[in-house]
């Protein structure tokens, strides 16, 4: 959970990298059945993919599919 807060500061000028890191955290929380935290991380990831103009990237698409599967 601490890592999530640090991503924004450490990668402030790299939204694509930040998005992928939040996506990795979302998947980890999903795997641990912490669905509320996973949803938060999926949403953060999606917003950052949009900021990076990468909403159609493979990673962004796989993140959306994982969220749908979780829900």
PDB file of C-alpha atoms in Angstrom:
ATOM      1  CA  UNK A   1       0.000   0.000   0.000  1.00  0.00           C
ATOM      2  CA  UNK A   2       2.922   2.332   0.648  1.00  0.00           C
ATOM      3  CA  UNK A   3       4.223   1.755  -2.868  1.00  0.00           C
ATOM      4  CA  UNK A   4       1.031   3.152  -4.369  1.00  0.00           C
ATOM      5  CA  UNK A   5       1.516   6.521  -2.705  1.00  0.00           C
ATOM      6  CA  UNK A   6       5.116   6.768  -3.865  1.00  0.00           C
ATOM      7  CA  UNK A   7       4.438   6.081  -7.545  1.00  0.00           C
ATOM      8  CA  UNK A   8       2.920   9.495  -8.180  1.00  0.00           C
ATOM      9  CA  UNK A   9       5.882  11.313  -6.697  1.00  0.00           C
ATOM     10  CA  UNK A  10       8.591   9.173  -8.195  1.00  0.00           C
ATOM     11  CA  UNK A  11       7.150   8.984 -11.711  1.00  0.00           C
ATOM     12  CA  UNK A  12       5.276  12.283 -11.869  1.00  0.00           C
ATOM     13  CA  UNK A  13       6.427  13.025 -15.412  1.00  0.00           C
ATOM     14  CA  UNK A  14       5.944   9.460 -16.670  1.00  0.00           C
ATOM     15  CA  UNK A  15       2.207   8.700 -16.674  1.00  0.00           C
ATOM     16  CA  UNK A  16       2.626   5.548 -18.775  1.00  0.00           C
ATOM     17  CA  UNK A  17       5.099   4.085 -16.311  1.00  0.00           C
ATOM     18  CA  UNK A  18       2.903   5.132 -13.390  1.00  0.00           C
ATOM     19  CA  UNK A  19      -0.119   3.526 -15.041  1.00  0.00           C
ATOM     20  CA  UNK A  20       1.684   0.212 -15.449  1.00  0.00           C
ATOM     21  CA  UNK A  21       2.881   0.242 -11.847  1.00  0.00           C
ATOM     22  CA  UNK A  22      -0.629   0.942 -10.542  1.00  0.00           C
ATOM     23  CA  UNK A  23      -1.916  -1.819 -12.803  1.00  0.00           C
ATOM     24  CA  UNK A  24       0.605  -4.233 -11.277  1.00  0.00           C
ATOM     25  CA  UNK A  25      -0.588  -3.235  -7.807  1.00  0.00           C
ATOM     26  CA  UNK A  26      -4.217  -3.657  -8.874  1.00  0.00           C
ATOM     27  CA  UNK A  27      -3.476  -7.189 -10.006  1.00  0.00           C
ATOM     28  CA  UNK A  28      -1.691  -7.937  -6.731  1.00  0.00           C
ATOM     29  CA  UNK A  29      -4.595  -6.661  -4.639  1.00  0.00           C
ATOM     30  CA  UNK A  30      -7.010  -8.605  -6.831  1.00  0.00           C
ATOM     31  CA  UNK A  31      -4.963 -11.740  -6.231  1.00  0.00           C
ATOM     32  CA  UNK A  32      -5.184 -11.132  -2.490  1.00  0.00           C
ATOM     33  CA  UNK A  33      -8.967 -10.611  -2.730  1.00  0.00           C
ATOM     34  CA  UNK A  34      -8.639  -6.981  -1.596  1.00  0.00           C
ATOM     35  CA  UNK A  35     -11.182  -5.887  -4.183  1.00  0.00           C
ATOM     36  CA  UNK A  36     -11.760  -2.346  -2.934  1.00  0.00           C
ATOM     37  CA  UNK A  37      -8.063  -1.515  -3.107  1.00  0.00           C
ATOM     38  CA  UNK A  38      -7.792  -3.286  -6.475  1.00  0.00           C
ATOM     39  CA  UNK A  39     -10.630  -1.160  -7.876  1.00  0.00           C
ATOM     40  CA  UNK A  40      -8.886   1.994  -6.695  1.00  0.00           C
ATOM     41  CA  UNK A  41      -5.638   0.943  -8.357  1.00  0.00           C
ATOM     42  CA  UNK A  42      -7.416  -0.067 -11.580  1.00  0.00           C
ATOM     43  CA  UNK A  43      -9.104   3.357 -11.694  1.00  0.00           C
ATOM     44  CA  UNK A  44      -5.831   5.172 -11.061  1.00  0.00           C
ATOM     45  CA  UNK A  45      -4.151   3.119 -13.754  1.00  0.00           C
ATOM     46  CA  UNK A  46      -6.899   3.864 -16.260  1.00  0.00           C
ATOM     47  CA  UNK A  47      -6.694   7.606 -15.581  1.00  0.00           C
ATOM     48  CA  UNK A  48      -2.941   7.567 -16.042  1.00  0.00           C
ATOM     49  CA  UNK A  49      -3.187   5.592 -19.282  1.00  0.00           C
ATOM     50  CA  UNK A  50      -5.551   8.309 -20.528  1.00  0.00           C
ATOM     51  CA  UNK A  51      -3.123  11.030 -19.451  1.00  0.00           C
ATOM     52  CA  UNK A  52      -0.360   9.232 -21.367  1.00  0.00           C
ATOM     53  CA  UNK A  53      -2.605   8.857 -24.451  1.00  0.00           C
ATOM     54  CA  UNK A  54      -2.299   5.087 -24.110  1.00  0.00           C
ATOM     55  CA  UNK A  55      -5.930   4.077 -23.573  1.00  0.00           C
ATOM     56  CA  UNK A  56      -5.725   1.678 -26.512  1.00  0.00           C
ATOM     57  CA  UNK A  57      -2.461   0.062 -25.429  1.00  0.00           C
ATOM     58  CA  UNK A  58      -2.343  -3.641 -24.699  1.00  0.00           C
ATOM     59  CA  UNK A  59      -1.654  -3.000 -21.010  1.00  0.00           C
ATOM     60  CA  UNK A  60      -4.612  -0.627 -20.668  1.00  0.00           C
ATOM     61  CA  UNK A  61      -6.905  -3.091 -22.421  1.00  0.00           C
ATOM     62  CA  UNK A  62      -5.748  -5.985 -20.257  1.00  0.00           C
ATOM     63  CA  UNK A  63      -6.304  -3.854 -17.166  1.00  0.00           C
ATOM     64  CA  UNK A  64      -9.893  -3.133 -18.181  1.00  0.00           C
ATOM     65  CA  UNK A  65     -10.478  -6.829 -18.854  1.00  0.00           C
ATOM     66  CA  UNK A  66      -9.066  -7.767 -15.451  1.00  0.00           C
ATOM     67  CA  UNK A  67     -11.384  -5.260 -13.779  1.00  0.00           C
ATOM     68  CA  UNK A  68     -14.386  -6.658 -15.632  1.00  0.00           C
ATOM     69  CA  UNK A  69     -13.388 -10.177 -14.628  1.00  0.00           C
ATOM     70  CA  UNK A  70     -12.992  -9.128 -11.003  1.00  0.00           C
ATOM     71  CA  UNK A  71     -16.378  -7.441 -10.933  1.00  0.00           C
TER      72      UNK A  71
END
